[in-house]
C-alpha positions in Angstrom: 25.3 75.8 -150.1 26.3 73.8 -146.7 29.0 71.2 -147.0 27.9 67.6 -146.7 27.4 65.9 -143.6 30.3 63.2 -143.0 29.4 60.5 -140.6 32.8 59.4 -140.2 34.1 62.7 -138.7 31.1 63.8 -136.9 30.6 63.8 -133.1 27.4 62.7 -131.5 25.6 65.5 -129.2 25.0 64.6 -125.5 21.4 63.1 -124.8 19.3 65.3 -122.6 19.4 64.8 -118.7 16.3 63.0 -117.6 13.9 64.5 -114.8 14.5 61.7 -112.2 18.2 62.1 -112.5 18.1 65.9 -112.1 16.0 65.1 -108.9 18.3 62.5 -107.5 21.1 64.9 -107.9 19.0 67.8 -106.0 17.8 65.3 -103.5 21.5 64.7 -102.2 21.9 68.5 -101.4 21.8 69.2 -97.8 19.5 72.1 -98.1 16.9 69.9 -100.0 17.2 67.4 -97.1 16.4 69.9 -94.3 13.4 70.9 -96.2 11.9 67.6 -96.6 12.4 66.8 -93.1 10.8 70.4 -91.9 8.0 69.4 -94.1 7.8 66.1 -92.8 7.5 67.4 -89.4 5.0 70.0 -90.1 3.0 67.5 -91.7 3.2 65.1 -88.7 2.3 68.1 -86.5 -0.8 69.1 -88.3 -1.9 65.5 -88.2 -1.2 65.4 -84.5 -2.8 69.1 -84.0 -6.0 67.8 -86.2 -6.3 64.7 -84.3 -5.6 65.7 -80.9 -7.0 69.4 -81.0 -9.0 70.5 -83.8 -10.8 67.2 -84.6 -12.2 67.4 -80.9 -13.2 71.3 -81.2 -16.7 72.2 -80.6 -18.6 74.1 -83.7 -18.5 77.8 -83.1 -21.6 78.0 -85.2 -23.3 77.2 -82.0 -22.3 80.7 -80.7 -24.4 82.3 -83.2 -27.5 81.2 -81.6 -25.9 80.8 -78.2 -28.6 81.7 -75.2 -27.2 81.8 -71.7 -28.8 80.0 -68.8 -31.4 82.4 -67.5 -33.5 82.1 -64.5 -37.2 81.5 -64.5 -39.1 84.7 -63.6 -42.4 84.3 -61.8 -44.9 87.3 -61.7 -48.2 87.7 -59.8 -51.6 88.2 -60.7 -51.0 91.9 -61.6 -47.5 91.1 -63.5 -45.2 92.4 -60.5 -42.0 90.3 -60.2 -42.6 88.0 -57.1 -40.0 85.3 -57.4 -37.2 83.7 -59.4 -36.0 80.3 -60.0 -32.1 80.4 -60.4 -29.0 78.8 -59.9 -27.2 81.5 -61.8 -28.4 85.1 -61.4 -28.1 86.6 -64.8 -29.9 89.3 -66.9 -29.1 89.1 -70.5 -28.8 92.8 -72.0 -27.5 93.3 -75.8 -24.1 95.2 -76.5 -25.6 98.4 -77.0 -27.1 98.4 -73.5 -23.8 98.3 -71.8 -22.4 101.7 -70.7 -19.3 102.7 -72.8 -17.4 103.1 -69.6 -18.4 99.8 -68.4 -16.8 98.1 -71.6 -13.7 99.9 -71.3 -13.1 99.2 -67.9 -13.3 95.5 -68.4 -10.9 96.0 -71.6 -8.5 97.8 -69.3 -8.6 95.0 -66.8 -8.5 92.0 -69.2 -7.7 92.8 -72.9 -6.8 96.3 -73.8 -6.0 95.3 -77.3 -9.1 93.6 -78.0 -10.1 95.3 -80.8 -6.9 95.2 -82.6 -6.0 91.5 -82.4 -7.6 88.4 -84.2 -8.5 86.5 -81.0 -4.9 86.0 -79.7 -2.3 88.4 -78.1 1.1 86.8 -79.4 3.3 89.3 -77.0 0.9 88.3 -74.1 1.6 84.6 -74.9 5.2 85.0 -75.3 5.6 86.8 -71.8 3.4 84.1 -70.2 5.4 81.4 -71.8 8.6 82.9 -70.4 7.3 83.4 -67.0 5.8 79.8 -66.9 9.4 78.3 -67.7 10.8 80.2 -64.9 7.8 78.9 -62.4 6.9 75.5 -61.5 3.6 76.1 -59.9 0.3 76.9 -61.8 1.0 78.2 -65.3 -0.6 81.6 -66.0 -1.9 82.6 -69.4 -2.4 85.8 -71.5 -6.0 84.8 -72.6 -7.8 87.4 -74.5 -11.6 88.2 -74.2 -12.1 85.8 -77.1 -10.2 83.2 -75.4 -12.3 83.6 -72.3 -15.5 83.2 -74.4 -14.3 80.3 -76.0 -13.1 78.6 -72.3 -16.4 79.6 -70.7 -18.7 78.4 -73.5 -17.3 75.7 -75.3 -14.3 74.2 -73.1 -13.9 73.1 -69.5 -11.7 74.8 -66.7 -9.1 72.3 -67.1 -5.5 74.0 -66.2 -3.1 72.9 -69.2 -1.4 73.7 -72.2 -3.4 71.6 -74.4 -6.6 73.4 -73.2 -4.6 76.9 -74.1 -4.2 75.5 -77.4 -7.6 74.7 -77.9 -8.6 78.4 -76.9 -6.2 79.7 -79.5 -7.8 77.6 -82.2 -11.2 78.5 -81.1 -10.7 82.0 -80.7 -9.6 82.6 -84.2 -12.7 80.6 -85.4 -14.7 82.8 -83.1 -13.4 86.1 -84.7 -14.5 84.7 -88.0 -17.7 84.0 -87.2 -18.7 86.8 -84.8 -18.1 90.6 -84.6 -16.2 92.1 -81.8 -19.4 93.6 -80.2 -21.1 89.9 -80.3 -18.1 88.6 -78.7 -18.4 91.3 -75.9 -22.1 90.7 -75.4 -21.6 87.0 -75.0 -18.7 87.5 -72.5 -20.4 90.3 -70.4 -23.6 88.2 -70.3 -22.1 85.1 -69.0 -19.1 85.7 -66.7 -19.2 84.6 -63.3 -18.6 87.4 -60.6 -19.4 86.2 -57.3 -22.3 86.2 -55.4 -24.2 83.8 -57.5 -24.2 86.7 -60.3 -23.4 85.7 -63.9 -23.2 89.0 -66.0 -22.5 92.4 -65.1 -25.9 93.3 -64.8 -26.8 90.6 -62.1 -23.5 91.9 -60.3 -24.7 95.0 -60.4 -27.6 94.4 -58.4 -25.8 91.4 -56.5 -23.0 94.3 -55.3 -24.6 97.5 -55.5 -28.3 97.1 -55.8 -28.6 99.3 -58.7 -29.2 99.0 -62.4 -25.8 98.9 -64.6 -26.8 102.6 -65.9 -26.7 103.9 -62.6 -23.4 102.8 -61.7 -20.6 105.1 -60.9 -17.0 104.9 -62.7 -15.3 103.6 -59.3 -18.2 100.9 -59.2 -17.6 99.9 -62.8 -14.4 99.6 -62.2 -14.9 97.1 -59.2 -16.9 94.6 -61.3 -14.2 94.6 -63.8 -11.7 93.3 -61.1 -13.8 90.3 -60.4 -13.3 87.9 -63.5 -9.7 87.2 -61.9 -11.5 85.9 -58.9 -14.6 87.1 -57.0 -13.6 85.2 -53.9 -10.3 87.5 -53.7 -11.9 90.6 -53.7 -15.0 90.3 -51.6 -15.7 93.5 -49.6 -16.1 91.4 -46.4 -12.8 89.6 -46.6 -10.6 91.5 -49.1 -11.6 95.3 -48.8 -8.1 96.2 -49.2 -6.9 94.2 -52.0 -10.1 95.1 -54.0 -9.6 99.0 -53.5 -5.8 98.2 -54.9 -6.9 96.3 -57.9 -9.9 98.6 -58.6 -7.4 101.6 -58.6 -5.0 99.9 -61.0 -8.1 99.3 -63.3 -8.6 103.2 -63.0 -4.8 103.8 -63.5 -5.1 101.6 -66.9 -8.0 103.4 -68.2 -6.2 106.7 -67.8 -3.3 105.3 -69.4 -5.0 104.2 -72.4 -7.0 107.4 -72.9 -10.2 105.8 -71.8 -10.9 108.5 -68.9 -9.4 111.8 -67.9 -7.1 112.3 -65.1 -10.0 114.2 -63.2 -12.2 111.2 -63.7 -9.5 109.1 -62.3 -8.8 111.2 -59.2 -12.3 111.3 -58.4 -13.1 107.6 -58.9 -9.9 106.5 -56.8 -11.0 108.6 -53.9 -14.5 106.9 -53.4 -15.1 103.9 -51.5 -16.1 100.5 -52.5 -19.9 101.4 -51.8 -20.9 97.6 -51.8 -24.1 96.7 -50.1 -24.1 93.5 -47.6 -25.1 90.5 -49.5 -28.8 89.7 -49.4 -31.5 87.9 -50.8 -33.6 89.4 -53.3 -36.3 91.5 -51.8 -39.1 89.2 -53.4 -37.7 85.9 -52.5 -39.7 85.6 -49.3 -43.1 86.1 -50.9 -45.7 83.3 -50.8 -43.4 80.3 -49.8 -45.8 77.5 -50.3 -47.4 79.1 -53.3 -44.2 79.5 -55.1 -42.8 76.2 -54.2 -46.2 74.7 -55.8 -45.4 76.7 -58.9 -41.8 75.3 -59.0 -43.1 71.6 -58.6 -45.5 72.0 -61.7 -43.0 73.7 -63.5 -40.2 70.9 -63.0 -42.8 68.3 -64.0 -43.5 70.0 -67.2 -40.1 71.5 -68.3 -37.5 69.8 -66.4 -34.6 71.1 -64.2 -31.7 71.8 -66.1 -30.6 72.6 -69.9 -30.2 68.8 -70.6 -34.2 68.5 -70.0 -34.7 71.0 -73.0 -34.7 74.4 -73.9 -37.1 75.5 -71.6 -35.9 74.3 -68.3 -36.8 75.9 -64.8 -33.5 76.8 -64.2 -31.8 77.9 -67.3 -34.7 78.3 -69.8 -35.3 82.0 -68.9 -39.1 81.3 -68.8 -41.5 84.3 -67.8 -44.4 82.7 -65.7 -47.7 84.6 -65.0 -49.4 83.4 -62.0 -52.7 83.8 -60.2 -51.2 84.9 -56.9 -52.4 87.9 -55.2 -49.3 89.3 -53.0 -52.0 91.2 -50.8 -54.6 88.1 -50.3 -51.6 85.8 -49.7 -50.2 88.1 -46.9 -53.5 88.2 -45.5 -54.0 84.2 -45.3 -50.7 83.9 -44.2 -51.1 86.3 -41.2 -54.5 84.9 -40.2 -53.6 80.9 -40.3 -50.3 81.9 -38.3 -52.1 83.9 -35.8 -54.7 81.4 -35.5 -52.1 78.6 -34.9 -50.1 80.5 -32.5 -53.5 81.8 -30.4 -54.8 77.7 -30.1 -51.2 77.1 -28.7 -50.9 79.6 -26.6 -50.7 78.8 -22.9 -49.4 75.0 -23.8 -45.5 75.6 -23.2 -42.5 75.8 -25.3 -42.7 73.4 -28.2 -38.9 72.8 -28.2 -36.4 73.4 -30.6 -37.0 73.8 -34.2 -33.8 71.6 -34.9 -30.6 70.4 -33.1 -27.3 70.5 -34.9 -23.5 70.0 -33.8 -21.4 73.0 -33.6 -17.7 72.7 -34.6 -15.9 75.0 -32.6 -16.7 78.6 -33.6 -18.2 77.8 -36.8 -21.6 78.1 -35.6 -22.6 80.4 -38.5 -22.1 77.5 -41.0 -23.9 75.0 -39.2 -26.8 77.4 -39.2 -26.8 78.2 -42.6 -26.4 74.8 -44.0 -30.0 73.8 -42.1 -31.6 76.6 -44.4 -33.7 77.5 -41.6 -35.4 80.8 -41.4 -38.3 82.6 -40.2 -40.5 85.4 -41.4 -43.3 85.9 -39.0 -43.7 89.3 -37.4 -40.1 90.2 -35.9 -39.4 86.6 -35.1 -35.9 85.4 -36.1 -34.3 81.9 -36.3 -31.0 81.6 -34.3 -28.7 79.1 -32.7 -27.8 78.5 -29.2 -23.9 79.0 -29.1 -23.5 78.7 -25.4 -25.3 79.1 -22.2 -24.2 79.6 -18.8 -26.4 80.3 -15.5 -28.0 83.5 -16.5 -27.9 84.0 -19.9 -27.5 82.1 -23.5 -25.5 83.6 -26.5 -27.7 83.3 -29.7 -26.1 83.4 -33.2 -27.9 84.1 -36.6 -27.2 83.6 -39.8 -25.9 87.1 -40.8 -23.1 86.3 -38.2 -24.5 88.7 -35.5 -25.3 87.5 -32.3 -27.4 88.4 -29.0 -28.2 87.6 -25.5 -30.9 85.7 -24.3 -31.3 86.0 -20.6 -33.0 83.5 -18.4 -35.8 85.6 -17.4 -36.8 85.7 -21.2 -37.0 81.8 -21.5 -39.3 81.0 -18.5 -42.2 79.8 -20.3 -42.6 75.7 -19.4 -41.5 73.1 -21.5 -44.5 71.3 -23.0 -45.0 67.7 -21.8 -42.2 67.6 -19.1 -42.4 70.9 -17.0 -39.5 72.8 -15.9 -38.4 76.4 -17.5 -37.4 76.5 -21.1 -34.1 78.1 -20.4 -32.9 75.1 -18.3 -33.7 72.8 -21.6 -31.6 74.8 -24.0 -28.3 73.6 -24.8 -25.5 74.5 -27.8 -26.6 73.5 -31.1 -30.3 73.9 -30.6 -32.0 76.5 -33.4 -35.0 78.3 -31.6 -37.2 81.2 -32.4 -36.6 84.3 -30.9 -37.7 87.8 -31.0 -36.2 91.3 -30.0 -37.5 92.6 -26.6 -35.6 95.4 -25.0 -32.1 95.2 -25.5 -32.0 91.5 -25.6 -34.3 88.7 -27.0 -36.9 86.3 -25.8 -37.7 82.8 -26.7 -40.8 82.1 -28.6 -42.6 79.1 -29.5 -43.3 77.6 -32.9 -46.7 75.8 -32.8 -46.8 72.1 -33.2 -50.2 72.3 -34.5 -50.7 73.0 -38.3 -53.0 73.6 -41.1 -53.6 74.7 -44.7 -55.5 77.6 -46.2 -56.6 78.1 -50.0 -58.4 80.9 -51.4 -59.9 80.4 -55.1 -61.6 82.7 -57.5 -64.8 80.4 -58.2 -65.3 81.9 -61.8 -61.8 80.8 -63.0 -60.6 78.3 -60.7 -57.4 80.4 -59.9 -55.8 79.9 -56.8 -55.3 83.5 -55.4 -53.6 82.7 -52.1 -52.1 79.4 -50.2 -50.6 78.6 -47.0 -49.3 75.2 -46.1 -48.4 75.6 -42.8 -46.7 78.1 -40.3 -43.4 78.8 -42.4 -42.3 77.1 -45.5 -38.8 77.3 -44.5 -39.4 75.5 -41.4 -42.1 73.2 -42.8 -41.5 72.0 -46.5 -44.6 70.0 -46.6 -47.8 71.9 -48.0 -50.9 70.6 -46.0 -52.7 73.0 -48.4 -52.1 70.3 -51.2 -50.6 67.4 -49.9 -52.0 66.5 -46.5 -55.1 64.5 -46.8 -57.6 64.8 -44.0 -61.1 64.1 -42.8 -63.6 66.9 -44.2 -65.9 66.2 -41.5 -69.0 68.2 -42.0 -67.8 70.4 -44.6 -68.7 67.2 -47.2 -72.6 67.6 -46.1 -73.5 70.2 -48.9 -72.4 67.9 -51.3 -74.2 65.2 -49.7 -77.5 67.3 -49.8 -76.7 68.3 -53.2 -76.9 64.5 -54.4 -80.4 64.6 -52.5 -81.6 67.8 -54.0 -80.9 65.9 -57.6 -82.8 62.9 -56.4 -85.8 65.2 -55.8 -85.8 66.4 -52.5 -86.1 70.2 -52.0 -84.9 72.6 -49.4 -88.2 72.4 -47.5 -88.2 68.2 -47.3 -88.5 67.1 -43.9 -86.1 64.9 -42.4 -86.5 63.2 -39.1 -83.5 64.1 -36.7 -83.9 60.8 -34.7 -82.0 57.9 -34.0 -80.9 56.0 -36.8 -79.1 53.0 -37.0 -78.2 50.1 -39.7 -77.4 46.4 -39.8 -74.0 46.1 -40.9 -74.1 42.6 -41.6 -71.9 39.6 -40.8 -70.1 40.0 -37.6 -70.1 43.8 -37.6 -73.4 44.2 -35.8 -75.5 47.4 -35.9 -73.9 51.0 -36.3 -76.0 53.7 -34.8 -75.2 57.3 -35.7 -75.5 60.2 -33.6 -75.4 64.2 -33.4 -72.3 66.0 -32.0 -74.4 67.3 -29.3 -75.9 63.8 -28.8 -79.4 65.1 -28.7 -82.4 65.1 -31.1 -84.7 67.5 -32.5 -87.4 65.9 -34.3 -88.6 66.4 -38.0 -87.1 69.6 -39.5 -86.4 70.9 -43.0 -83.1 70.1 -44.9 -81.9 73.5 -44.7 -82.4 73.7 -40.8 -80.3 70.3 -40.8 -77.7 71.9 -42.5 -77.4 75.2 -41.0 -77.3 73.4 -37.7 -75.1 70.5 -39.1 -77.1 67.8 -37.8 -75.6 64.2 -38.6 -78.6 62.1 -38.3 -80.5 64.2 -40.8 -77.7 63.8 -43.1 -77.3 60.2 -42.8 -81.0 59.7 -43.5 -80.7 62.2 -46.5 -77.7 60.1 -47.8 -79.7 57.0 -47.3 -82.5 57.9 -48.9 -80.6 59.3 -51.9 -78.4 56.1 -52.2 -74.8 56.3 -51.1 -73.8 55.4 -54.7 -75.1 58.5 -55.9 -73.6 60.3 -53.1 -70.1 58.9 -53.7 -70.5 59.4 -57.4 -71.1 63.4 -57.0 -68.4 63.5 -54.4 -66.0 62.1 -57.1 -67.4 64.1 -60.1 -66.6 67.4 -57.8 -63.3 66.3 -57.4 -63.5 65.9 -53.7 -61.9 62.4 -53.9 -59.3 60.9 -56.1 -61.3 57.9 -56.5 -64.7 56.9 -55.5 -65.4 56.5 -51.7 -66.9 53.2 -50.3 -70.7 53.4 -50.5 -70.8 53.6 -46.6 -72.9 55.8 -44.7 -70.1 57.1 -42.6 -68.6 58.7 -45.8 -71.6 61.0 -45.7 -70.3 62.3 -42.6 -66.8 63.0 -43.9 -65.0 59.9 -43.2 -63.1 60.1 -46.4 -59.9 61.8 -46.8 -59.5 65.0 -49.3 -57.2 68.0 -49.3 -58.2 71.9 -48.4 -57.5 72.6 -51.9 -60.0 70.0 -53.3 -62.6 71.2 -51.0 -62.4 74.8 -51.9 -62.6 73.8 -55.5 -65.7 71.8 -54.9 -67.3 74.5 -53.3 -66.3 77.0 -56.1 -67.9 74.6 -58.6 -71.2 75.1 -56.5 -70.8 79.0 -56.8 -70.1 78.6 -60.5 -73.5 77.1 -61.0 -71.9 73.6 -61.2 -69.5 74.0 -63.9 -66.3 72.4 -63.8 -63.1 74.1 -62.6 -59.6 73.2 -62.8 -57.6 74.9 -59.8 -54.6 76.3 -61.2 -51.9 78.2 -59.9 -50.0 79.4 -63.2 -52.1 81.3 -66.0 -49.5 81.1 -68.6 -45.7 80.5 -69.6 -43.4 82.4 -72.1 -40.3 81.5 -73.1 -37.3 83.9 -73.1 -38.5 85.4 -76.3 -41.9 86.1 -75.3 -43.8 83.3 -77.2 -46.5 81.5 -75.1 -45.5 78.0 -74.7 -48.0 76.9 -72.0 -50.8 76.3 -72.1 -50.5 74.7 -75.7 -53.9 75.8 -76.7 -53.8 79.4 -75.0 -55.2 82.2 -76.4 -55.0 85.9 -76.1 -57.7 87.8 -74.4 -59.3 90.2 -76.6 -58.6 93.9 -75.5 -56.9 92.6 -72.6 -53.5 94.3 -73.9 -55.3 97.5 -75.0 -53.4 100.8 -74.5 -56.2 102.5 -73.2 -59.4 101.9 -71.8 -62.0 101.8 -74.1 -65.0 102.5 -71.9 -66.6 99.2 -72.1 -66.5 96.3 -69.6 -63.6 94.6 -68.3 -62.3 92.1 -71.1 -62.7 88.6 -69.8 -61.0 85.1 -71.3 -63.8 82.7 -72.7 -64.1 80.0 -70.1 -65.4 76.7 -71.4 -65.9 74.0 -69.1 -68.6 71.1 -68.6 -71.6 70.9 -66.5 -70.8 68.5 -63.4 -73.9 69.3 -61.5 -77.5 70.9 -62.1 -76.9 74.5 -62.0 -80.4 74.8 -60.3 -79.1 72.4 -57.6 -75.8 73.8 -57.0 -77.8 77.8 -56.6 -80.1 76.0 -54.1 -77.3 74.5 -52.1 -75.3 78.0 -52.0 -78.7 79.3 -51.1 -79.0 77.2 -48.2 -75.3 77.5 -46.9 -75.7 81.2 -46.5 -78.1 80.4 -43.8 -75.2 78.9 -42.2 -73.4 82.1 -42.0 -76.6 84.0 -40.8 -77.8 81.5 -38.2 -75.8 78.3 -38.1 -72.7 77.2 -37.1 -70.9 79.9 -38.9 -72.7 82.8 -37.4 -69.7 84.4 -36.4 -69.1 85.6 -40.0 -72.3 87.2 -40.1 -71.2 90.6 -38.8 -68.8 90.6 -42.1 -72.2 92.2 -43.3 -72.2 90.8 -47.3 -73.8 87.8 -49.1 -71.8 84.9 -47.8 -72.1 81.1 -48.0 -69.9 78.5 -46.2 -70.2 75.4 -44.0 -67.8 74.3 -40.9 -66.6 70.9 -40.3 -65.5 69.0 -37.0 -64.4 65.6 -37.9 -64.1 62.6 -34.8 -61.9 63.4 -32.0 -61.8 66.1 -32.8 -58.4 65.8 -34.8 -59.5 68.3 -37.5 -61.7 71.6 -37.7 -62.7 73.1 -40.9 -64.5 75.9 -42.3 -64.9 76.5 -46.4 -67.1 79.2 -47.7 -66.9 82.9 -49.1 -68.6 85.4 -51.3 -69.1 85.2 -55.4 -65.8 86.8 -55.8 -63.6 84.3 -53.6 -64.0 80.9 -51.9 -61.7 80.1 -49.2 -61.0 76.9 -46.8 -58.9 75.8 -44.1 -58.2 73.3 -41.7 -56.4 73.1 -38.3 -54.7 69.9 -36.9 -51.5 67.8 -35.7 -49.5 66.4 -38.8 -50.1 63.2 -36.8 -53.8 63.4 -35.9 -54.5 63.6 -32.4 -57.5 65.3 -30.2 -57.4 69.0 -30.4 -59.7 69.3 -27.2 -63.5 68.7 -26.7 -64.3 72.6 -27.2 -62.7 72.6 -30.7 -65.0 72.8 -33.6 -65.1 74.5 -37.0 -67.2 77.4 -35.8 -65.0 78.2 -32.9 -61.5 77.5 -34.3 -61.5 77.7 -38.2 -64.2 80.0 -38.9 -62.6 82.9 -36.8 -59.4 82.3 -38.5 -61.4 82.9 -41.8 -63.0 85.7 -40.6 -59.4 87.3 -39.6 -58.5 87.1 -43.2 -61.9 88.2 -44.4 -62.0 91.4 -42.6 -59.0 92.5 -44.5 -59.4 90.7 -47.8 -63.0 91.9 -48.3 -62.4 95.6 -47.4 -63.4 97.7 -50.3 -64.6 94.8 -52.3 -68.3 95.0 -53.7 -71.0 93.3 -51.8 -72.4 91.1 -54.7 -75.2 88.8 -54.3 -75.1 85.1 -55.5 -77.1 85.0 -58.9 -79.4 82.3 -59.7 -79.7 80.4 -62.7 -82.6 80.7 -65.0 -85.6 78.5 -63.9 -85.1 79.2 -60.0 -88.4 79.8 -58.3 -88.0 82.2 -55.4 -91.1 81.4 -52.5 -92.0 82.9 -49.3 -91.9 80.0 -46.9 -92.0 79.6 -43.1 -88.1 79.0 -42.0 -89.4 76.1 -39.5 -91.8 74.2 -41.4 -90.9 75.0 -45.0 -94.3 75.6 -46.2 -95.5 78.7 -48.4 -96.6 82.0 -46.7 -98.7 84.3 -48.0 -99.3 87.5 -46.4 -96.1 88.0 -44.6 -92.5 88.9 -46.0 -89.0 88.3 -45.4 -86.9 91.0 -43.4 -83.5 91.6 -42.8 -83.3 89.7 -39.6 -81.6 86.6 -40.0 -83.8 84.7 -37.5 -87.0 86.1 -39.3 -89.7 83.4 -39.8 -90.3 84.0 -43.3 -87.7 83.7 -45.5 -87.4 83.3 -49.4 -86.7 79.7 -50.2 -85.0 78.5 -53.9 -87.3 75.7 -55.7 -86.9 74.2 -59.0 -89.9 74.6 -61.6 -92.7 72.3 -60.4 -91.3 71.5 -57.1 -92.0 74.4 -54.9 -95.0 74.1 -52.6 -98.2 75.4 -53.9 -101.5 76.9 -52.6 -104.5 74.5 -53.0 -107.7 76.2 -54.4 -110.6 75.1 -52.4 -113.2 73.2 -54.2 -117.0 74.0 -53.8 -119.4 71.1 -52.8 -121.1 69.3 -55.2 -124.6 71.0 -56.2 -123.3 74.4 -54.6 -123.0 77.3 -56.5 -119.7 79.0 -56.6 -119.0 82.2 -55.2 -119.2 85.1 -57.5 -115.9 86.3 -58.5 -115.0 89.6 -57.1 -112.6 92.2 -58.6 -109.7 92.7 -56.4 -109.3 96.0 -55.0 -106.1 97.6 -56.5 -102.7 96.9 -54.2 -101.4 99.6 -52.3 -98.1 101.2 -53.8 -96.5 100.7 -50.8 -97.2 96.9 -50.4 -94.3 94.5 -51.2 -94.7 92.4 -54.1 -92.5 89.3 -55.4 -91.7 91.3 -58.7 -90.3 93.8 -56.3 -87.5 91.3 -55.2 -86.8 89.8 -58.6 -86.2 93.5 -60.0 -83.8 94.2 -56.8 -81.8 91.2 -57.0 -81.3 91.6 -60.7 -83.8 89.8 -62.3 -83.7 86.1 -60.8 -86.1 84.1 -62.8 
């Protein structure tokens, strides 16, 4: 039993120590204070880092769907690449498409421990910090490939420690989001390597004109040195530095076991093997056409990535155009030769441009003008210096040549004297090689435009807007508004046909005057020749381009009806005033509009929207324009199925009665056979067309063609002035079209213009338009009997002779059977493929 508790003798136990007292005692210790200050500073540092660095960092999630800026690639009518719009030349590849040796070359040059670190190379950073502490100049870095991706894609090029810190944080994030292979793919696709090449595939073409897989080990090593500074290792200015740096990369590859000693030694012994800097081979195809494509794309998709994901210079679009490079070359050559032929003998037209030369820096002065020539063997050069016997000419590639006095003796237009005496330093001129030197050439002052269109679809096949797009950016095919002259007459007469006239309608070719009212007095019209021919058929009036007959037909039809049809066919932007002078081509239009109007006639009056772009795909191949685009059935079949060529379904509204349209096409075939465009007759195929010559004349025209293609052109000075009294559409414009057609029509099937259902083909006398019985048309273009096209119930008919009252009608005799060799109307119909 325990002893009893004695309160008097018992000692009280000490009270337990409180937590607060214990914390106060610990807080007074030195090591606690040190830890507290360290935690406070670390917290403040984290706040500062978050506020100034991490908070402002972009999201790396964007890298998962990152798409580098890619050029827009343009293809021709058959899918062949013909041009690209780019500020950064880039070809995007996947990681698997990069040769393994190329990847190792970049790792050896930029980041040999790439597959080992997590975005930051700490030993490299420590070494860079020590180096920077000893130097006062530009700080050096130890950026890994991941950090370079962060800088190039998500940060700026600012040179500072703050940016380096941001790189490090972003590199960590990127390594958490992407695999090493994805990071390398981004790096090799976007890095700048000089010569406007971004990414290694574009650089391979820029420096070696090869695909990446065709490069040698030495060439891959050369590409790997370029990220450090492409301008430092250009073959033109730093060949020795480039060789030394390339060999260093090869040594690093060998030291890291990427290549063998034999591979190293073989690569070191090779020269750089780079090619001279040059414009891509297809950049000079269809200058005016390509610029029109660019203008339309800019209007629809914008210029840069800020304008949307499908911008022209960053969206990586694939554009299928209707440009036929073959036809484009023929049109370009024909128009240029025609312009030169017209101006031959008129003397030197003067320099293309005049610039100031700063000492020996003539090459840069020439390059800044962006002037070039791609006609024949002509070259654009700048006069560097001139003495009494010769001039030194400099070219864009830095080379020079000699222009002797004897090769520049043509007179200066307007002032006289030899052209050599007018040359001075800074003149940009056209020259061509001749012997061992160069000879002066004259760029035509007269200009013009030409368009070729497919009348079934409205696709523009070729377009030339002047002599050279690099000399004259203004596109005269689509932008120059000129008076069409007599090429408007087929449309005027089409309005008359709609109002009841026929090709056989007799119209007087006689003086015609109208009272204009008020103070304007009387207006009298006249023919180009000044003579009159009396009554003739409408056909004859069109074939011979008689102004007085056209004015009479327009007056009888009503000018409101004429101008309405002109507007419906798209010749004018708005309605022309209802004055008779507009029936003779007084209004303004463009070559492209006139060609499209004639194409509508050939297309049986159905509307056509002229186009230079078939469709546009995004970088992934999805068609994004036209929005209602539908794939052509069987167009992408692997093999030919033996059936007819598949064609897209074309839906368009009817602008003109198809019977009227065919009648006018049939009439204008006569213009080629025996009218003002008779120079085209020896092309020996069905052709329609019309020449045009306006007042002055200041412009001469021809528009026409075959069922497969319609072309048109005009020639005139940009500031309208007289071309000379001999200048006519039939003597200047039609021969240019003929020069084009001789090449363009070669091998093309000879097809007739098909007539729509309802057309009546009647044998008529060409002079009177009256029906003929017992005689047949021949192949002679001047035969007196021809086939004429009439609408139902409008064709001239034979009248039956009625017997006099009280007389007995003659007995009907059975006709003798027609000889098998005698021609019949049905023979003609069968021969023409079933014309109704």
